[in-house]
Coordinates of C-alpha atoms in Angstrom, one line a residue:
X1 CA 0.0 0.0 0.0
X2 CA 1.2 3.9 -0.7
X3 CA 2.4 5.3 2.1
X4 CA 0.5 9.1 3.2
X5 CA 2.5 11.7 2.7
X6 CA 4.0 14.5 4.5
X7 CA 4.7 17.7 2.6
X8 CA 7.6 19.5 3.8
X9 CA 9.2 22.7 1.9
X10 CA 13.0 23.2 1.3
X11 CA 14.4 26.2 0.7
X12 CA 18.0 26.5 -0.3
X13 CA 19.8 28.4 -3.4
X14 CA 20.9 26.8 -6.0
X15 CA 22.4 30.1 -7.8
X16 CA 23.9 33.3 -6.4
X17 CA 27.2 34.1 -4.2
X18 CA 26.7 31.3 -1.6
X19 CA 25.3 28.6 -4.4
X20 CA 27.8 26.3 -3.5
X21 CA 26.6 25.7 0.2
X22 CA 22.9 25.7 -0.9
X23 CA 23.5 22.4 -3.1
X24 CA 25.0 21.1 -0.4
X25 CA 22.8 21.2 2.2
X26 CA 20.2 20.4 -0.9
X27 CA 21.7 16.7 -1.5
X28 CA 22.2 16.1 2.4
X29 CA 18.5 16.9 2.8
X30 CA 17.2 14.7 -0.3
X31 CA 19.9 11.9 0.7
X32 CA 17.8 11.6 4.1
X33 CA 14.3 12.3 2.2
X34 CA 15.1 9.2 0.1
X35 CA 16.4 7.0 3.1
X36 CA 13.1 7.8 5.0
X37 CA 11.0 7.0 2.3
X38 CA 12.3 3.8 1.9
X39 CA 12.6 2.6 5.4
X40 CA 9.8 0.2 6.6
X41 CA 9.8 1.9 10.2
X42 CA 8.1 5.0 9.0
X43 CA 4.3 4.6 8.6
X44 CA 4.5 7.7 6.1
X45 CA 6.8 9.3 3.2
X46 CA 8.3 13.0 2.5
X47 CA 7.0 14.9 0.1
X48 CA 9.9 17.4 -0.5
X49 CA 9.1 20.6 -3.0
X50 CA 11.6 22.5 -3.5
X51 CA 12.7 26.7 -3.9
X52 CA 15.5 27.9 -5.0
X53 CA 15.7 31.6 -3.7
X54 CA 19.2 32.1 -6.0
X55 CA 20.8 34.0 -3.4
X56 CA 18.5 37.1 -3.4
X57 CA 17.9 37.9 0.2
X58 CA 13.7 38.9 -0.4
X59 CA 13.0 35.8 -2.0
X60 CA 13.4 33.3 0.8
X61 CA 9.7 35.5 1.9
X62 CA 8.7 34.9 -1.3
X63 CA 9.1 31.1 -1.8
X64 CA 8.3 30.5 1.8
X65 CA 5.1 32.3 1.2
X66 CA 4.4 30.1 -2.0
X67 CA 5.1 27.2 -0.2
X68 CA 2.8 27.7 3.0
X69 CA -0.1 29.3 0.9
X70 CA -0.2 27.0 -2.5
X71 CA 1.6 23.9 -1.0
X72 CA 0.4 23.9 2.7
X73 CA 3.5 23.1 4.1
X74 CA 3.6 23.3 8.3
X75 CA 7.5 22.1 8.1
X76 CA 10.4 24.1 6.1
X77 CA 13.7 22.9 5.9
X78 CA 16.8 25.4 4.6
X79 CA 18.0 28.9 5.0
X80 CA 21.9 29.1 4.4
X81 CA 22.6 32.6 6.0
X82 CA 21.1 34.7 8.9
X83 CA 19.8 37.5 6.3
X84 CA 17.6 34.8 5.0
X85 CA 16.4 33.4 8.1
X86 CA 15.4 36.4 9.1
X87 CA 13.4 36.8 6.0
X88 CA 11.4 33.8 7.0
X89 CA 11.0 33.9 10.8
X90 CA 8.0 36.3 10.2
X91 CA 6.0 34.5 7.6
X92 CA 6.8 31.1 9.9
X93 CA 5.4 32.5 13.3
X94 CA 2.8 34.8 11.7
X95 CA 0.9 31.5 10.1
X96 CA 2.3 28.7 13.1
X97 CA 4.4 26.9 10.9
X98 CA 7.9 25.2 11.8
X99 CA 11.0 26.0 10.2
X100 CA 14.2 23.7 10.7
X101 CA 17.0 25.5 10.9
X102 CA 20.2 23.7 9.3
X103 CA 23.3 26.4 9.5
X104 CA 25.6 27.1 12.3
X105 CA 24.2 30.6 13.7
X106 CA 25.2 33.9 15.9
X107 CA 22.6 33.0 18.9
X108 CA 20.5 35.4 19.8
X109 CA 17.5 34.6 18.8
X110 CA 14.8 32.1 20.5
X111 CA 11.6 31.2 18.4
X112 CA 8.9 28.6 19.1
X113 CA 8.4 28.4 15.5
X114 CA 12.4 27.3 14.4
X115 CA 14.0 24.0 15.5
X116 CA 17.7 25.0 15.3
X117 CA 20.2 22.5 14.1
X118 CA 22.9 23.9 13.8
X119 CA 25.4 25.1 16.0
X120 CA 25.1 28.1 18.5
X121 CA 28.0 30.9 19.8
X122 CA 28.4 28.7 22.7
X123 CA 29.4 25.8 20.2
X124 CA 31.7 27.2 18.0
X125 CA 32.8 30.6 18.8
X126 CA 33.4 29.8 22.1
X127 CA 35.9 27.4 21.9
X128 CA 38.1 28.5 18.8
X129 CA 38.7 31.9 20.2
X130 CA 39.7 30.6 23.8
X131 CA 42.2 27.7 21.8
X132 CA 43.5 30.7 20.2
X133 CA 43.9 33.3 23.0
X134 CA 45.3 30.1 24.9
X135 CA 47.5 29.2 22.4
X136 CA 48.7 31.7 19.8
X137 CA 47.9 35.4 20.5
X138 CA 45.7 37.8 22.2
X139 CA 45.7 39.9 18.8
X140 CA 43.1 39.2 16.1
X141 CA 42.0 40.7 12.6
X142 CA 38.7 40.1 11.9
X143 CA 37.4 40.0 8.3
X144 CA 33.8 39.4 6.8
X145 CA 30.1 39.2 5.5
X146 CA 28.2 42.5 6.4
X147 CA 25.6 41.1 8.2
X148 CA 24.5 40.1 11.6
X149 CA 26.1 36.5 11.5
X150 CA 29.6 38.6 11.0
X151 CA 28.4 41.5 14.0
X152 CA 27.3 39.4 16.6
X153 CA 30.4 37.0 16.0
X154 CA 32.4 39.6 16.1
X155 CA 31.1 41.1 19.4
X156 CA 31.5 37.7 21.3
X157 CA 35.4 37.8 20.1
X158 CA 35.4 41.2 21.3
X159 CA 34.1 40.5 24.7
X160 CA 36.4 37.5 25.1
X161 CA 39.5 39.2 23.6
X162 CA 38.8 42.0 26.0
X163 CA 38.7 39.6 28.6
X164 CA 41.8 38.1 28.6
X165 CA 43.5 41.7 28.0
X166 CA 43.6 41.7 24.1
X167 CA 42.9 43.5 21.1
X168 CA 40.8 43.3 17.7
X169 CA 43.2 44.6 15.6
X170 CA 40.4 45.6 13.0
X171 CA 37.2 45.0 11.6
X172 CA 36.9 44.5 7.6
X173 CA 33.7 43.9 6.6
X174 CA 32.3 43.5 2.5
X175 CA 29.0 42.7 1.3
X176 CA 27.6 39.6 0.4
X177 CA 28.9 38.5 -2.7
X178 CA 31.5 41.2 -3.0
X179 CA 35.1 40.2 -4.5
X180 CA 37.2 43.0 -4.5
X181 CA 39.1 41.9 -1.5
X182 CA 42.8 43.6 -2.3
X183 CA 42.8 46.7 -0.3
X184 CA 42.0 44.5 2.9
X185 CA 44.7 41.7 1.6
X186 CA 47.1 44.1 1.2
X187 CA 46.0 46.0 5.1
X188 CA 46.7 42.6 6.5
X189 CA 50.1 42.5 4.8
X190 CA 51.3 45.5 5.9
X191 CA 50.0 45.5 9.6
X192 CA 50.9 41.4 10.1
X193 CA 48.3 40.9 13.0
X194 CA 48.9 37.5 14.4
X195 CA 45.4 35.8 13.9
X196 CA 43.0 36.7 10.8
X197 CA 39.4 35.7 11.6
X198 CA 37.8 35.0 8.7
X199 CA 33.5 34.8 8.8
X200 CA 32.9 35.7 5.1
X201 CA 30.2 33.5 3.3
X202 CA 30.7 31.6 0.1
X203 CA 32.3 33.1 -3.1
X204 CA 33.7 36.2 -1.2
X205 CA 35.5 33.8 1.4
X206 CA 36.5 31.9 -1.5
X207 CA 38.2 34.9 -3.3
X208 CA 39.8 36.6 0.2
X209 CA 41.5 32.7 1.2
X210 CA 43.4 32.4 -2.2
X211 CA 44.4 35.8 -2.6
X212 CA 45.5 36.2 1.6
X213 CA 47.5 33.3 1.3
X214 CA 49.2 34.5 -2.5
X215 CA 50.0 37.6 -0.7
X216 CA 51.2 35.7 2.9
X217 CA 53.5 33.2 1.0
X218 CA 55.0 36.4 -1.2
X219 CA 55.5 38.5 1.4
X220 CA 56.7 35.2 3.5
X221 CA 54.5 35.6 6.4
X222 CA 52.7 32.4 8.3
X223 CA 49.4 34.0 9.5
X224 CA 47.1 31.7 10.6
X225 CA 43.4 32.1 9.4
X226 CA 41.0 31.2 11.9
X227 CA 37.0 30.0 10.7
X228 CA 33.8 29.1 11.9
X229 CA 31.9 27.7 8.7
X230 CA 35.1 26.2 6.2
X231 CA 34.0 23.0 5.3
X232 CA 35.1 20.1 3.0
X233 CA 33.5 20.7 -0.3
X234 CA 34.9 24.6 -0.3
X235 CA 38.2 23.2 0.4
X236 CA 38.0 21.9 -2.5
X237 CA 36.8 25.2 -4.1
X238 CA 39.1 27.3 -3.1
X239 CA 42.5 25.0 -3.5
X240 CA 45.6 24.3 -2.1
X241 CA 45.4 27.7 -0.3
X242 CA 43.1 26.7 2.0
X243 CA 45.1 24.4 4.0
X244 CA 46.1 25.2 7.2
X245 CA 43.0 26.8 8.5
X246 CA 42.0 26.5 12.0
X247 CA 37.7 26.0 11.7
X248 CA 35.5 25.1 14.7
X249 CA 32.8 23.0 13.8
X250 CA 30.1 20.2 15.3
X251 CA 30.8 18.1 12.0
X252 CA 33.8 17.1 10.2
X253 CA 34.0 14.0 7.6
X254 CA 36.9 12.8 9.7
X255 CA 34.9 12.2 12.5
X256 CA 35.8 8.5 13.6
X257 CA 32.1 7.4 14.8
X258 CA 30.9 4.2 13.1
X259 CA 27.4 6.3 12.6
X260 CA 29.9 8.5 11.0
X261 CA 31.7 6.7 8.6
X262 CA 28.4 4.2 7.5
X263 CA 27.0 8.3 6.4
X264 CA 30.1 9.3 4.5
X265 CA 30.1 5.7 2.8
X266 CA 26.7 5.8 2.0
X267 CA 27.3 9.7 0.5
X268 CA 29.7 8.7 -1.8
X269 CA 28.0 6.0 -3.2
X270 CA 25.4 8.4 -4.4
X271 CA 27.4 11.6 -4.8
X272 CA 30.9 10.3 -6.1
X273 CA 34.2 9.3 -4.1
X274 CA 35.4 12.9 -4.8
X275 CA 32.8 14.3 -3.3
X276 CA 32.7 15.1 0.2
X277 CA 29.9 16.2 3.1
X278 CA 30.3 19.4 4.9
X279 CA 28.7 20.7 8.2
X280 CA 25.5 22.8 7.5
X281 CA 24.4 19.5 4.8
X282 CA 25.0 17.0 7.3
X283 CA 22.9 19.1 10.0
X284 CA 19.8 19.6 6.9
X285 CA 20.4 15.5 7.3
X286 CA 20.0 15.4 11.0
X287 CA 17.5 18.1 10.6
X288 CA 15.4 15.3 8.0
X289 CA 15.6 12.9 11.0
X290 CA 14.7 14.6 13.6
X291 CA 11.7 16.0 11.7
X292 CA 10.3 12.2 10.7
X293 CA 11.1 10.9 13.7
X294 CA 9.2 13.5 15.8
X295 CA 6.2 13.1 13.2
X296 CA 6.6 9.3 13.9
X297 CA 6.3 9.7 17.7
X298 CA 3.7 12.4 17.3
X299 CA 1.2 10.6 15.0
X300 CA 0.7 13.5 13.3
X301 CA 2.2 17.1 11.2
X302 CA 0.7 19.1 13.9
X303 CA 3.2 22.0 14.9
X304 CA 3.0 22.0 18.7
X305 CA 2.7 17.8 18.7
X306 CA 5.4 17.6 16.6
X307 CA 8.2 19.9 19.0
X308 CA 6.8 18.3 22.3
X309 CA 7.7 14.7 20.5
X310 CA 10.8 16.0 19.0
X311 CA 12.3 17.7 22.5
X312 CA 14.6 15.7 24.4
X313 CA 15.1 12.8 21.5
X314 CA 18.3 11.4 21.4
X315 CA 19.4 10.9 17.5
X316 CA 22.9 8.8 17.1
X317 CA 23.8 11.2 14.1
X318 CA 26.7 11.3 12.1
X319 CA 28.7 13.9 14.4
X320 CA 27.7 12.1 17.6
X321 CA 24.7 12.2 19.6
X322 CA 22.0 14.8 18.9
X323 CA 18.7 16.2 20.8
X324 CA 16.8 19.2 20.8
X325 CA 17.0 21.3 23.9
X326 CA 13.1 21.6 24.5
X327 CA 13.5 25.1 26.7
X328 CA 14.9 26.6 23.7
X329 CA 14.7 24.7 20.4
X330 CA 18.4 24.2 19.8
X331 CA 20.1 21.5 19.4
X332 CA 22.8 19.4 21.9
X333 CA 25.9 19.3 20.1
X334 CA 29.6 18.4 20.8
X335 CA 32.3 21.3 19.4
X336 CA 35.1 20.5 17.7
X337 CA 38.4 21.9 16.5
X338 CA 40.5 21.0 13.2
X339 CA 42.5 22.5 10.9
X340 CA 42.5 21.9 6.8
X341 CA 45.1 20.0 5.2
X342 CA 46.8 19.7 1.9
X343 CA 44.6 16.5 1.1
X344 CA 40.8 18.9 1.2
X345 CA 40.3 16.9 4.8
X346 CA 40.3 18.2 8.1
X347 CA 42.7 17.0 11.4
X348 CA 40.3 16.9 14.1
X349 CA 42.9 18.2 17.3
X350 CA 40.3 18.8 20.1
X351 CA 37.0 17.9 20.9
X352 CA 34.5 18.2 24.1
X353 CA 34.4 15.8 26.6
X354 CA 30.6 15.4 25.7
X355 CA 28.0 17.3 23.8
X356 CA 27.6 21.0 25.3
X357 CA 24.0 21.9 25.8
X358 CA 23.1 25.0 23.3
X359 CA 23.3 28.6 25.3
X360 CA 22.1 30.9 22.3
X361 CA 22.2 34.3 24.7
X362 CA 25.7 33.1 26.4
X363 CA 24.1 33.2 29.6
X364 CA 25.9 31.0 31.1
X365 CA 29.3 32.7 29.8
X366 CA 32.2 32.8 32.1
X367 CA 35.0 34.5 29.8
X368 CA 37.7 33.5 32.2
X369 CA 36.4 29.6 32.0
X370 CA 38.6 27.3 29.9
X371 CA 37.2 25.1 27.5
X372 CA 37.0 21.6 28.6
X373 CA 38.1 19.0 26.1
X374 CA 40.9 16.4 25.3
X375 CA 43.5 17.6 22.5
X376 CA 44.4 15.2 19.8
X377 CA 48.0 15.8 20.4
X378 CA 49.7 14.0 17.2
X379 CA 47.2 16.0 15.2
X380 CA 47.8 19.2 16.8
X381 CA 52.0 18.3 16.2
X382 CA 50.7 17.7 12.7
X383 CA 48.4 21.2 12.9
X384 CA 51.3 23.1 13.6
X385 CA 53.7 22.0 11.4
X386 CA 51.0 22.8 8.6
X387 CA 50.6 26.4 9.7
X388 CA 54.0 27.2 10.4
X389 CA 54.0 28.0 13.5

């Protein structure tokens, strides 16, 4: 017998200056749509219709409105950036829908309409900045997108950096999509700050990373670039001058969990051996999971059934264990530290003891508080021989 089906939107671009990540988290999200549908254990199947905003900030309103009015979707999987999530957050609270959040995020923000996935401040900005001000200098250059993913990062550096007695050097920000990077390049060259902190999106990133490290290796400086969102598949992008970075992350394809490696085999056997999963794809995954497996327990696609029956499930993902915080609709995740290597693959050096439940505002922020975690010492010998340092 044919299974009911669920409807559910996804929204992610397929064109524009951040295409790149949007087909990612695109085949992650289809890869678990297909899964579901063909496992016995769910009593239903996934409907998936999909928009492709191309990049252009006011159309994720648009196709989110298309798909709530003329599809009747109550669950929306996507958004890449901030600027777009904000675009939706109205049209999802205003008509009680759900939208499920894949991308790493600033914090901030708390809505009873978004499941977030992805990782919070606490997660990921948290622990690279202490591992640096611990480790390599109390001086950072920070360079990126102008919008609120780049401000409120930057503010939490700040208040840690200030903290421990140090100094943002600057604050270089361009606009989504923009590729004239040279007159920062060449500011970084001539000041030789330390740390650069890197948290532009997509093809600007792309286009700073190769021409930074050009102008590094020239001028023969060893700056190490630090990131919160570098993942596999833009390794690949940009080249062999995007080794060496230092990226904090919940996922990494070189995770060694069996859930973990059965994913990445199962990827490439649909997507090609060359190809590789990154972080904000593997949490639309997770995100397709949690989804079907809250609908499961709930019995039905009702909005406040579904996050009672999602809060507090414990999902063996691909990056470890995985539940949604039911106080404030992020997820539990564990942070992790790595830096890129010559080979398009990351050296995972330090990870938490166990996953770190989400603090979106940083209430629970003590700026003189270490991280706790174990270090991956022969990859962290390995981390600094790539780097230079």
């Amino acid at each position: 017998m044919t299974k009911p089906s669920v409807p559910v939107g996804i929204i992610c671009s397929q064109s524009g200056p951040y295409q790149a990540m949007g087909r990612e988290i695109l085949k992650s999200a289809m890869m678990a749509v297909d899964e579901i549908n063909n496992q016995a254990e769910f009593d239903f199947s996934i409907a998936a219709h999909i928009r492709d905003p191309r990049g252009i900030i006011s159309e994720y309103h648009t196709v989110c409105d298309d798909l709530i009015r003329n599809v009747g979707v109550e669950h929306i999987i996507g958004c890449y950036t901030s600027a777009s999530r904000k675009q939706v957050l109205p049209i999802v609270e205003r008509t009680d829908r759900l939208l499920w959040y894949p991308a790493r995020y600033e914090g901030f923000e708390c809505s009873d309409n978004v499941i977030y996935v992805g990782a919070s401040p606490n997660h990921n900005v948290l622990p690279l900045v202490r591992y640096v001000l611990d480790n390599l200098s109390r001086e950072i250059f920070c360079v990126g997108s102008n919008y609120v993913w780049t401000w409120e990062t930057n503010r939490v550096t700040r208040e840690l950096v200030s903290a421990a007695e140090g100094h943002i050097l600057a604050e270089r920000l361009l606009e989504l999509g923009e590729s004239a990077v040279g007159h920062i390049v060449d500011e970084i060259i001539r000041r030789k700050p330390p740390i650069v902190f890197n948290t532009l999106v997509g093809s600007s990133s792309y286009d700073f990373i190769r021409a930074f490290r050009a102008a590094a290796e020239a001028a023969s400086l060893d700056i190490p670039m630090l990131s919160c969102s570098l993942c596999e598949p833009e390794l690949a992008i940009v080249g062999p001058a995007s080794a060496g970075c230092i990226t904090s992350s919940a996922y990494f394809e070189s995770i060694q969990l069996s859930e973990n490696r059965a994913f990445v085999a199962r990827w490439k056997a649909r997507y090609g051996e060359d190809s590789s999963p990154c972080v904000d794809g593997q949490s639309a995954y997770v995100a397709v999971y949690l989804l079907a497996r809250a609908l499961q327990r709930a019995g039905t696609s009702d909005i406040g059934e579904v996050r009672r029956a999602a809060a507090g499930y414990r999902y063996n993902s691909p990056q470890g264990p995985v539940w949604i915080d039911g106080s404030n609709n992020h997820c539990v995740l564990t942070p992790r530290l790595a830096v890129s290597n010559a080979r398009g693959q990351f050296d995972i050096f330090w990870e938490a003891d166990a996953p770190v439940k989400p603090d979106p505002y940083l209430t629970q922020l003590d700026v003189a508080a270490p991280p706790s975690g174990r270090p991956q010492r022969a990859v962290h010998r390995r981390m600094r021989r790539i780097c230079g340092w």
